[in-house]
Coordinates of C-alpha atoms and ligand atoms in Angstrom, one line a residue:
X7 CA -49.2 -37.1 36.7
X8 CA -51.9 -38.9 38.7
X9 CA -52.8 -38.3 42.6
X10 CA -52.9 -41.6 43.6
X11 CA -50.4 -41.0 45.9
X12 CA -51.9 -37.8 47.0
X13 CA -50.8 -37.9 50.7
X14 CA -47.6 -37.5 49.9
X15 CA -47.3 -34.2 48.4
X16 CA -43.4 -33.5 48.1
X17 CA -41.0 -35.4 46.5
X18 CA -39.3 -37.2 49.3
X19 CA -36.3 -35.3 51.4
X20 CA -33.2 -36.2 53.4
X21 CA -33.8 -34.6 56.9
X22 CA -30.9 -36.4 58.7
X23 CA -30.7 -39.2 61.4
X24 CA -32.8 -37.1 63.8
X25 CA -35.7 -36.5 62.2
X26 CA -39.2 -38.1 62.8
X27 CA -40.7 -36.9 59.6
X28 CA -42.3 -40.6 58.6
X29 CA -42.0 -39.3 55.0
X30 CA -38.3 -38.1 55.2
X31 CA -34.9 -40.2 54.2
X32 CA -32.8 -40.4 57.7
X33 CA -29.9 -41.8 56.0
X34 CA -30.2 -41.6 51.9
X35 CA -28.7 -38.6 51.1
X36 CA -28.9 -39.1 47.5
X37 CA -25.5 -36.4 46.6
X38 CA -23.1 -37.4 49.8
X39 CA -20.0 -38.6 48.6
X40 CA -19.0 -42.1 49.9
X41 CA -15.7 -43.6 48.5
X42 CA -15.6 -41.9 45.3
X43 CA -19.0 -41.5 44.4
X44 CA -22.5 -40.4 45.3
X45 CA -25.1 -42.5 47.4
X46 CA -27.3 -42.7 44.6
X47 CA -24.2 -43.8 42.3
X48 CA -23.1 -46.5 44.8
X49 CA -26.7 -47.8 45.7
X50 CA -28.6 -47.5 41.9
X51 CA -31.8 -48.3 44.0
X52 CA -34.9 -49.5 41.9
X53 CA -38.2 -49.9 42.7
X54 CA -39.8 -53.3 41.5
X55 CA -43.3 -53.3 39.4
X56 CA -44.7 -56.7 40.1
X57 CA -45.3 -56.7 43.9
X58 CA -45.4 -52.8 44.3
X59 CA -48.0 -52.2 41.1
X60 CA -49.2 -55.8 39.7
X61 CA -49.9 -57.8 42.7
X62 CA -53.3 -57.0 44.5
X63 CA -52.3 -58.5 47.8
X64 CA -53.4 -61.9 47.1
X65 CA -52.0 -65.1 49.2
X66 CA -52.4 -68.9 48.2
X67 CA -55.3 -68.8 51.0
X68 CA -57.0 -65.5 50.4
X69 CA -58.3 -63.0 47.5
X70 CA -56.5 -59.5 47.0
X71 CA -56.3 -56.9 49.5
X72 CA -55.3 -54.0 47.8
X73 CA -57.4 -50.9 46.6
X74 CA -55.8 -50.0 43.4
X75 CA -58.1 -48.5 41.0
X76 CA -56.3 -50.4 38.3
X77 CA -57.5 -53.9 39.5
X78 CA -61.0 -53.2 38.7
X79 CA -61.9 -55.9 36.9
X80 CA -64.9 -53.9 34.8
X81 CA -61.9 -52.0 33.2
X82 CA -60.3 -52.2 30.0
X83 CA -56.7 -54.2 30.5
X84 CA -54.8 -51.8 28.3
X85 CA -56.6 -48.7 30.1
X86 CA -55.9 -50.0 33.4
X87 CA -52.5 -50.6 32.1
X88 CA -52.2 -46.8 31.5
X89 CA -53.2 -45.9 34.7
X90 CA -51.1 -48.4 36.3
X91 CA -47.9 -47.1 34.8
X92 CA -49.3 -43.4 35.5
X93 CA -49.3 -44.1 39.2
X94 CA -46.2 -46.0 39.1
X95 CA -44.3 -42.8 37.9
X96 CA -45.8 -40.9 40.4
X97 CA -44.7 -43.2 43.2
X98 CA -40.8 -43.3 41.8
X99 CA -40.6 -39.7 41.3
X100 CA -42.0 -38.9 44.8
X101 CA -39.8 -41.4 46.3
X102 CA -36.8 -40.9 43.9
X103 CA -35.2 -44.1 43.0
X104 CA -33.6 -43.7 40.1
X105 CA -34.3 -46.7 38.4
X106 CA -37.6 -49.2 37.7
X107 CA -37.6 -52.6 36.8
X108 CA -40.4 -54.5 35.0
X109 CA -41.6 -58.1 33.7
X110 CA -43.6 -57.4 30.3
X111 CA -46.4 -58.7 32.3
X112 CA -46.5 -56.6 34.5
X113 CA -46.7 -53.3 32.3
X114 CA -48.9 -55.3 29.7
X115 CA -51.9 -57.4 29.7
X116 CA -51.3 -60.8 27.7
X117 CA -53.5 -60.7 25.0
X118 CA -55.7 -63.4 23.3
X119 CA -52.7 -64.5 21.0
X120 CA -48.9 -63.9 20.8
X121 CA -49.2 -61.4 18.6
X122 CA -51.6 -59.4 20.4
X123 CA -49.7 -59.7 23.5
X124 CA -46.7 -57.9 21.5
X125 CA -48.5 -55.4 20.4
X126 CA -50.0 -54.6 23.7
X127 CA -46.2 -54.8 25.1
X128 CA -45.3 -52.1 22.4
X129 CA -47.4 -50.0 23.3
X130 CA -47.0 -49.9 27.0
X131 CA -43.6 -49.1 26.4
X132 CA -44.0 -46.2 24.0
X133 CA -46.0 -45.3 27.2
X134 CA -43.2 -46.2 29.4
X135 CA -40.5 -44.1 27.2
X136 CA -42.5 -40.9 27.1
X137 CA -42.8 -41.3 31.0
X138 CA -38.9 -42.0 31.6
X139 CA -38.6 -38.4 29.3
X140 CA -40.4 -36.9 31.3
X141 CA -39.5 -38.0 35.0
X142 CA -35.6 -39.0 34.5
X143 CA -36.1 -42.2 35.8
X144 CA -34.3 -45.2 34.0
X145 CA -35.0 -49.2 33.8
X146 CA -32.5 -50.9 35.7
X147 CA -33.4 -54.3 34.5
X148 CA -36.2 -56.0 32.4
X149 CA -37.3 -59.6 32.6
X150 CA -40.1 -62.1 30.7
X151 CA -42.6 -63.6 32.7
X152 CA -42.5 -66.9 31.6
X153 CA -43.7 -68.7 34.8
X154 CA -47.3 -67.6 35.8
X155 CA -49.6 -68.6 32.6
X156 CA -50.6 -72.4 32.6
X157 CA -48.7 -72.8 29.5
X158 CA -45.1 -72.8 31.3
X159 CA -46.6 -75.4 34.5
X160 CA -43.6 -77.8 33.6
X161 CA -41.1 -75.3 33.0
X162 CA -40.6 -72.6 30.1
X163 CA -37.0 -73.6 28.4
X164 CA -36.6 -76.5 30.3
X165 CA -40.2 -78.2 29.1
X166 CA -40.3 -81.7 27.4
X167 CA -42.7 -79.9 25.1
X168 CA -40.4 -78.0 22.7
X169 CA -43.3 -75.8 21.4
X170 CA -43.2 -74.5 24.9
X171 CA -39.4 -73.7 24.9
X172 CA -40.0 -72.1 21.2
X173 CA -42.8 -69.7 23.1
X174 CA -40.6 -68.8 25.9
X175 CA -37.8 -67.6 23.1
X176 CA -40.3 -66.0 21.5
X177 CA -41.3 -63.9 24.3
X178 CA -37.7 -63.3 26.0
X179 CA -36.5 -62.2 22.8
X180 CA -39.5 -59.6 22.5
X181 CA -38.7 -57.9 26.1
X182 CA -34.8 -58.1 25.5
X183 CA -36.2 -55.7 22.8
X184 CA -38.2 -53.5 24.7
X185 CA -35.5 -53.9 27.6
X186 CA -32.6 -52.2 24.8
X187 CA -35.2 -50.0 23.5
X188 CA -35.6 -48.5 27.1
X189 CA -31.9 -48.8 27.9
X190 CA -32.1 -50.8 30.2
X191 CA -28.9 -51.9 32.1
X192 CA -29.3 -55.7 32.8
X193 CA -32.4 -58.2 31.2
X194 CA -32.8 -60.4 34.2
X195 CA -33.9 -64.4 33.7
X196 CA -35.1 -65.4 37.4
X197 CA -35.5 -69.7 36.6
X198 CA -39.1 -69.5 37.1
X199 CA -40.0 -72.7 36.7
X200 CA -36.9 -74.2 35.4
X201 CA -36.5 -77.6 38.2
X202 CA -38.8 -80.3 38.8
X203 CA -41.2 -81.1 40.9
X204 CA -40.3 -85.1 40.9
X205 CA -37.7 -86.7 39.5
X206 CA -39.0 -90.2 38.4
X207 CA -41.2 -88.1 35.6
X208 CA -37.9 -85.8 34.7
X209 CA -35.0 -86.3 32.1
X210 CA -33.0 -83.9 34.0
X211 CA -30.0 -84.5 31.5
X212 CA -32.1 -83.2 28.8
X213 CA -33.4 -80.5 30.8
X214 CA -30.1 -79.1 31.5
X215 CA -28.9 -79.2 27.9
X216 CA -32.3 -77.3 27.4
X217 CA -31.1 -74.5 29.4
X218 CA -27.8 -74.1 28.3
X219 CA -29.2 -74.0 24.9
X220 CA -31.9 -71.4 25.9
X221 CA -29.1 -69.2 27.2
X222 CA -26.7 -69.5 24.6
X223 CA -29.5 -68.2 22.5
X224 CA -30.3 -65.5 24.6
X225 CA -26.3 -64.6 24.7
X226 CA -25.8 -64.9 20.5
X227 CA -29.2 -62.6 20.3
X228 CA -27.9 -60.1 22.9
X229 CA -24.5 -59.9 20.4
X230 CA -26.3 -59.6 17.3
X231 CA -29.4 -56.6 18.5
X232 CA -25.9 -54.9 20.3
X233 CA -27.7 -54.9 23.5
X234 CA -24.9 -53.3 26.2
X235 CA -26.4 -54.2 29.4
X236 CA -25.7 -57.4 31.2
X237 CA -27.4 -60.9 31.3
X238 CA -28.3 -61.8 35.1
X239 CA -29.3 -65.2 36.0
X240 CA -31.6 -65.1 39.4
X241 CA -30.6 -68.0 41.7
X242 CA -33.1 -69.7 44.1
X243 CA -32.9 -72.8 45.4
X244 CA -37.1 -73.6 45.4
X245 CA -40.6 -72.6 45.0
X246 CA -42.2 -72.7 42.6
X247 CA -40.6 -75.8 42.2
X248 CA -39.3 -78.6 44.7
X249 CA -35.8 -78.0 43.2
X250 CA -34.9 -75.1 40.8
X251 CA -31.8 -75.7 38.7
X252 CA -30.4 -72.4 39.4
X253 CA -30.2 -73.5 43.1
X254 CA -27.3 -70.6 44.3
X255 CA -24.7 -68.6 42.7
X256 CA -21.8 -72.0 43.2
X257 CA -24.5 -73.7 41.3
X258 CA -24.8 -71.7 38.6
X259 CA -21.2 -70.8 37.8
X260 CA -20.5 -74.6 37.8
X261 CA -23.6 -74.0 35.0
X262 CA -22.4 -71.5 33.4
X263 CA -18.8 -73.0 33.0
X264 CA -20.4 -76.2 31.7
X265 CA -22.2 -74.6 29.1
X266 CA -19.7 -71.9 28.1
X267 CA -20.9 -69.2 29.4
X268 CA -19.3 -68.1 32.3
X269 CA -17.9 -64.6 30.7
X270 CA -21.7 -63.7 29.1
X271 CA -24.0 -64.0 32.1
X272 CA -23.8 -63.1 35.7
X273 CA -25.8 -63.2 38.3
X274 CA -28.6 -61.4 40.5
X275 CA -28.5 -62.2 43.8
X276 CA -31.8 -62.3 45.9
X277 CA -30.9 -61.5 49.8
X278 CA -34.6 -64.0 50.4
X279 CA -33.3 -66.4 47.9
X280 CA -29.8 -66.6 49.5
X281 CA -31.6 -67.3 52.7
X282 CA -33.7 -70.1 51.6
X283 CA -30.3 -72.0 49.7
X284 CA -29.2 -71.8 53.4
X285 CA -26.3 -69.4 53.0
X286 CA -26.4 -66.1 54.3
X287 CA -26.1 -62.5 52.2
X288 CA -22.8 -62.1 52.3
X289 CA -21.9 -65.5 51.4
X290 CA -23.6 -65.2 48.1
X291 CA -22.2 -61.6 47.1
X292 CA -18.9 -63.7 48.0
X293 CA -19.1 -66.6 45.8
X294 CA -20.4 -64.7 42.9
X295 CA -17.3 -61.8 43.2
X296 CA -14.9 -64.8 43.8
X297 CA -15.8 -66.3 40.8
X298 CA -16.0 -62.7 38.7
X299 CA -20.1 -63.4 38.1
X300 CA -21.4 -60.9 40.8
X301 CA -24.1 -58.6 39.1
X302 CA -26.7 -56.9 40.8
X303 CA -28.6 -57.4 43.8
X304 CA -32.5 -58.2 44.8
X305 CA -32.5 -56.0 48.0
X306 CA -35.6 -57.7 50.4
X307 CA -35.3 -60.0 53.6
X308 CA -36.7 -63.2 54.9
X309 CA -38.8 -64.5 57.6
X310 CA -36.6 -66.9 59.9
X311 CA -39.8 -68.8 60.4
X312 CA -41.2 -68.9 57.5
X313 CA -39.7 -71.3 54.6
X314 CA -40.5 -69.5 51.7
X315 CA -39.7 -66.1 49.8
X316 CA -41.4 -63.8 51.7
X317 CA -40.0 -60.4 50.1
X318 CA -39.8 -58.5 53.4
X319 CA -38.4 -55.3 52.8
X320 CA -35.0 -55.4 54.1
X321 CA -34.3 -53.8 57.7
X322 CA -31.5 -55.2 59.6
X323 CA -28.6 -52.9 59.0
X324 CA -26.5 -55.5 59.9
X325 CA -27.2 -58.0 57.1
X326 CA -27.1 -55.7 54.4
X327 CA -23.7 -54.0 56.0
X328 CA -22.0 -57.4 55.2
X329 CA -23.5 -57.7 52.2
X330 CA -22.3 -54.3 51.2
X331 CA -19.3 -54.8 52.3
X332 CA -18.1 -57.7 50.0
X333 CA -19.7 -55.7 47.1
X334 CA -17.6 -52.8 47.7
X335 CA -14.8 -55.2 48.0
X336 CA -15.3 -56.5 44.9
X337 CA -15.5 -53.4 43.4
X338 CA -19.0 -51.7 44.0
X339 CA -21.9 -52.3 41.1
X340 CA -21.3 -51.6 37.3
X341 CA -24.4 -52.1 35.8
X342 CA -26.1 -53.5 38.6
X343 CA -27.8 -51.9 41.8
X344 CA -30.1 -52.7 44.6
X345 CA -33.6 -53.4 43.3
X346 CA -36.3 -53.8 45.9
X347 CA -37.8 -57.2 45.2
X348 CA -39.8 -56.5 48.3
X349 CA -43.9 -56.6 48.7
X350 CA -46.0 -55.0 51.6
X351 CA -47.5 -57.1 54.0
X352 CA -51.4 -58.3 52.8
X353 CA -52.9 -56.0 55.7
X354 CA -50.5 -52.7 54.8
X355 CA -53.8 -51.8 52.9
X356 CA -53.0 -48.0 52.8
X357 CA -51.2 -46.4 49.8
X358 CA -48.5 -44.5 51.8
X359 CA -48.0 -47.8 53.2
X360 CA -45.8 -48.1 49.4
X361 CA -43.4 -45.1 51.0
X362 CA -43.0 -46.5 54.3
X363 CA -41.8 -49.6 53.3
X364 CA -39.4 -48.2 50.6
X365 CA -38.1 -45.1 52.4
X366 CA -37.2 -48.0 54.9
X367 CA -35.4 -50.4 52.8
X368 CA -33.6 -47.5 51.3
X369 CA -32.2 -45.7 54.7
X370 CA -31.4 -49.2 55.2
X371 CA -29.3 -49.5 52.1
X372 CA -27.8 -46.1 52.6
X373 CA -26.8 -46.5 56.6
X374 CA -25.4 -50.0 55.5
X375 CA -23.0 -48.2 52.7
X376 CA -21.9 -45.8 55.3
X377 CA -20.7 -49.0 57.6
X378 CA -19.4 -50.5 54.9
X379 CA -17.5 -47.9 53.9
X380 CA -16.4 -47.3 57.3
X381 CA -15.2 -50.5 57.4
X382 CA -13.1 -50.7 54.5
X383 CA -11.7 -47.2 54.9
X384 CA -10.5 -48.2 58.4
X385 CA -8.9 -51.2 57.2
X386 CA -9.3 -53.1 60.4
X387 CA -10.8 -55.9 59.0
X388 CA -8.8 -56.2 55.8
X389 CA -5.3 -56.0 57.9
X390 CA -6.5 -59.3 60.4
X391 CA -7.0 -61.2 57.3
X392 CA -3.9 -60.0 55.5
X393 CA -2.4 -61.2 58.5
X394 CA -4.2 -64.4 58.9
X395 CA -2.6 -65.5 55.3
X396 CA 0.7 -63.6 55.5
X397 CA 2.8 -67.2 56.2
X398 CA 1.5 -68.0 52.7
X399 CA 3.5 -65.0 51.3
X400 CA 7.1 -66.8 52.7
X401 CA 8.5 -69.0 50.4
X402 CA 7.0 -71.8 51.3
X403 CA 3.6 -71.3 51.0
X404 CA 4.8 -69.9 47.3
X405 CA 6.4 -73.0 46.1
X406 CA 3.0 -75.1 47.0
X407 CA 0.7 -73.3 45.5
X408 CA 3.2 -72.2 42.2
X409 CA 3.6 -76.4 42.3
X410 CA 7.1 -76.8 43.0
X411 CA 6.3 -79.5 45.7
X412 CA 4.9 -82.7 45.8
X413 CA 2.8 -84.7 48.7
X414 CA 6.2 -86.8 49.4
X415 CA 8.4 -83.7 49.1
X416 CA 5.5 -82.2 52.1
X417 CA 6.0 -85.2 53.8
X418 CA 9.3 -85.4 53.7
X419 CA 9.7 -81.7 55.2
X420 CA 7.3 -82.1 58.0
X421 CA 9.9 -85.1 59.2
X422 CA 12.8 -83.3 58.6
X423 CA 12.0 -80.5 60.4
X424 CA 9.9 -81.5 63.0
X425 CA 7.0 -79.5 62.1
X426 CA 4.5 -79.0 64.7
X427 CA 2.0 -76.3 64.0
X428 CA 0.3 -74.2 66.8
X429 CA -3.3 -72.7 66.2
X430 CA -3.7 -69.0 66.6
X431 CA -6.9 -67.6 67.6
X432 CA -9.7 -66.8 64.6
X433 CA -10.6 -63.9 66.7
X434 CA -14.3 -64.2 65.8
X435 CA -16.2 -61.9 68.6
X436 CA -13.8 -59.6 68.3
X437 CA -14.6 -59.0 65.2
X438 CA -18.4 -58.9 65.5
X439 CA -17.5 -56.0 67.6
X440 CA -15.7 -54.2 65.5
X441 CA -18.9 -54.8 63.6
X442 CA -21.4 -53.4 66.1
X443 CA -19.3 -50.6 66.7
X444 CA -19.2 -49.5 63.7
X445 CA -23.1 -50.1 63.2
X446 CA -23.2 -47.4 66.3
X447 CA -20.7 -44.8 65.5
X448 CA -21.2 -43.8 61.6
X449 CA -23.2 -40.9 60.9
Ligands
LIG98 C1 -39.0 -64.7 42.6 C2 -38.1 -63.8 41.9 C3 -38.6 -62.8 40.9 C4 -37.6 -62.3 40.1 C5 -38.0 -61.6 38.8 O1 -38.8 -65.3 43.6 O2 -37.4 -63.1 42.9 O3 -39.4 -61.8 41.6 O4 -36.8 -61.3 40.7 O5 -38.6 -62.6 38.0
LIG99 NI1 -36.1 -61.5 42.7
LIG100 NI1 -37.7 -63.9 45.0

């Protein structure tokens, strides 16, 4: 194991909501039971690669921030690789996620062909498999990078240049190798660049039927190598692009039906990426459960001032509560979990500045199960919509929607019987303190 992270000496404890150890969980106490199952069951938190180990800090008006011995650019890629990965097991096992998550980019330098860049992927995760042996942690989802490299500027499976599309195969089917290999739970395709930038240059017919082609592909490979995990789209309704296709999870179950795919994929919801489509958390965990696509979750928060995806790592108890709340609803995650797509601040220069963030965003996660939890196991909440709906139990809200009656039978009844509805109150604040209380009394 390295010492990059040599100021934090200890694997990181749970000291309980009173402590003011800045290195101690308040709230994730990984073994507590919490409706059947333990925190670290319910939450599967994973740490992300990209921003945490293969971003230097860089912004579209300034150079990298970051000290990271493994961004020296007089090193050798594949030994700064190593040491990379080697201080990105130390950080997990200090901090104790269970799970990573990785583009092959990120673990491996593209090389001066395809074939090269293979066999440096290869080898990085030999790498990574002796270091899961030897730490316990696991890969809760792999993804390609088909977006950064000037090849893939006009999209990857939705380019007009086939050849680009053929590359783009070519390297997702690599990764959803090295994804099984690792046993990894989910392989992830976030749309990179999969929109348009202007329409007047764009067949977006053609387009489309690119994608649902790429993902059939992906789906008939995934059948034939046996892979068990799940195939997670990652909506978001811009950047890179003006308009990505994959807009918000409504969007891409329409897709999904369209193409035939609505029992083979699912999708990863981004809490930043829900924000930008205009819809809030909850809303997104919603429609995907609804529609029986919900998958796992990108756990990070937005700036309400800023319009882009600023990968915050989430802190408002409240928002995730909500959030958690419709997932346990729907059942709580199978294969999926909370994976912090979150990066630090371009000034947060310090290493430890890693923990802080992450201890945060997971006593975050873990105080918003316990609400959540709370909330369901009182049954407060449930009851007032139960009986908000309970008139469409009586017959006759059974015989319209079993389609026993007709508009002119409806309009004939409302005559007859002189119905004149009264509206009964939505009870909204009452609920939001319901909310609020419960925020304050869990423990
Ligand atoms: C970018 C996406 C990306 C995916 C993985 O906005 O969130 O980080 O999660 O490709
Ligand atoms: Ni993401
Ligand atoms: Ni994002």
């Amino acid at each position: 194991m390295t010492d990059f992270f040599h100021d934090v000496s200890t694997p990181v404890a749970y000291e309980g909501p009173d402590s003011d150890n800045p290195f101690a969980f308040r709230w994730y106490d990984k073994d507590r039971i919490v409706m059947g199952k333990s925190m670290e069951e319910q939450l599967r938190m994973s740490v992300c690669y990209w921003h945490s180990f293969a971003w230097p800090g860089s912004d579209i008006f300034g150079a990298g921030t970051f000290d990271r011995p493994w961004f020296d650019p007089t090193m050798d890629p594949m030994d700064a690789a190593h040491l990379k990965m080697d201080a990105a097991f130390e950080f997990f096992e200090k901090l104790g996620t269970p799970f990573f998550s990785f583009h092959d980019r990120d673990i491996a330098p593209e090389g001066a062909t395809f074939a090269e860049s293979c066999s440096n992927l290869d080898t990085m995760i030999d790498y990574a498999e002796s270091k899961m042996a030897d730490t316990g942690v696991q890969l809760l989802w792999g993804t390609a990078q088909a977006f950064f490299q000037p090849r893939y500027a006009a999209g990857a499976a939705t380019n007009p240049n086939p050849d680009v599309f053929a590359y783009a195969a070519a390297q997702v089917k690599h990764c959803l190798d090295a994804t099984k290999r690792l046993g990894g739970q989910n392989y992830v395709l976030w749309g990179g660049r999969e929109g348009y930038e202007m329409l007047l240059n764009t067949n977006m017919a053609h387009e489309l039927d690119q994608l649902g082609r790429f993902l059939n592909l992906v789906v008939e490979y995934k059948n034939e190598i046996g892979f068990d995990g799940t195939i997670l789209i990652e909506p978001k309704p811009q950047e890179p692009t003006k308009h990505q296709y994959d807009y918000d999870s409504a969007t891409v179950y329409g897709f999904l039906q369209h193409y035939g795919l609505e029992n083979d994929i699912k999708v990863n919801i981004e809490v930043n990426h829900a924000t930008l489509a205009g819809h809030d958390f909850n809303h997104e965990i919603k429609q995907a459960v609804t529609n029986g696509i919900f998958g796992s979750v990108d756990a990070n928060r937005g700036d309400d001032r800023l319009g882009w995806d600023t990968d915050q790592f989430p802190n408002s108890v409240e928002q995730m509560s909500l959030g958690v709340y419709e997932i346990l609803l729907g059942g709580g995650f199978t294969t999926g979990g909370f994976m912090f797509d979150t990066k630090l601040r371009r000034q947060s220069l310090h290493p430890t500045d890693l923990f802080h963030g992450h201890i945060g965003a997971m006593d975050t996660m873990a105080r918003s199960l316990l609400v959540a939890a709370a909330l369901i196991e009182d049954g407060e909440l449930a009851a007032l919509v139960d009986e908000r709906y309970s008139r469409w139990g009586a017959d006759k809200g059974q015989r319209i929607l079993a389609g026993e009656v007709s508009l002119a039978d409806l309009h004939a009844d409302v005559l007859a019987n002189n119905i004149n509805p009264t509206p009964v109150s939505g009870q909204q604040e009452m609920i939001e303190n319901i909310v609020n209380r419960t925020i304050e009394r869990v423990r």
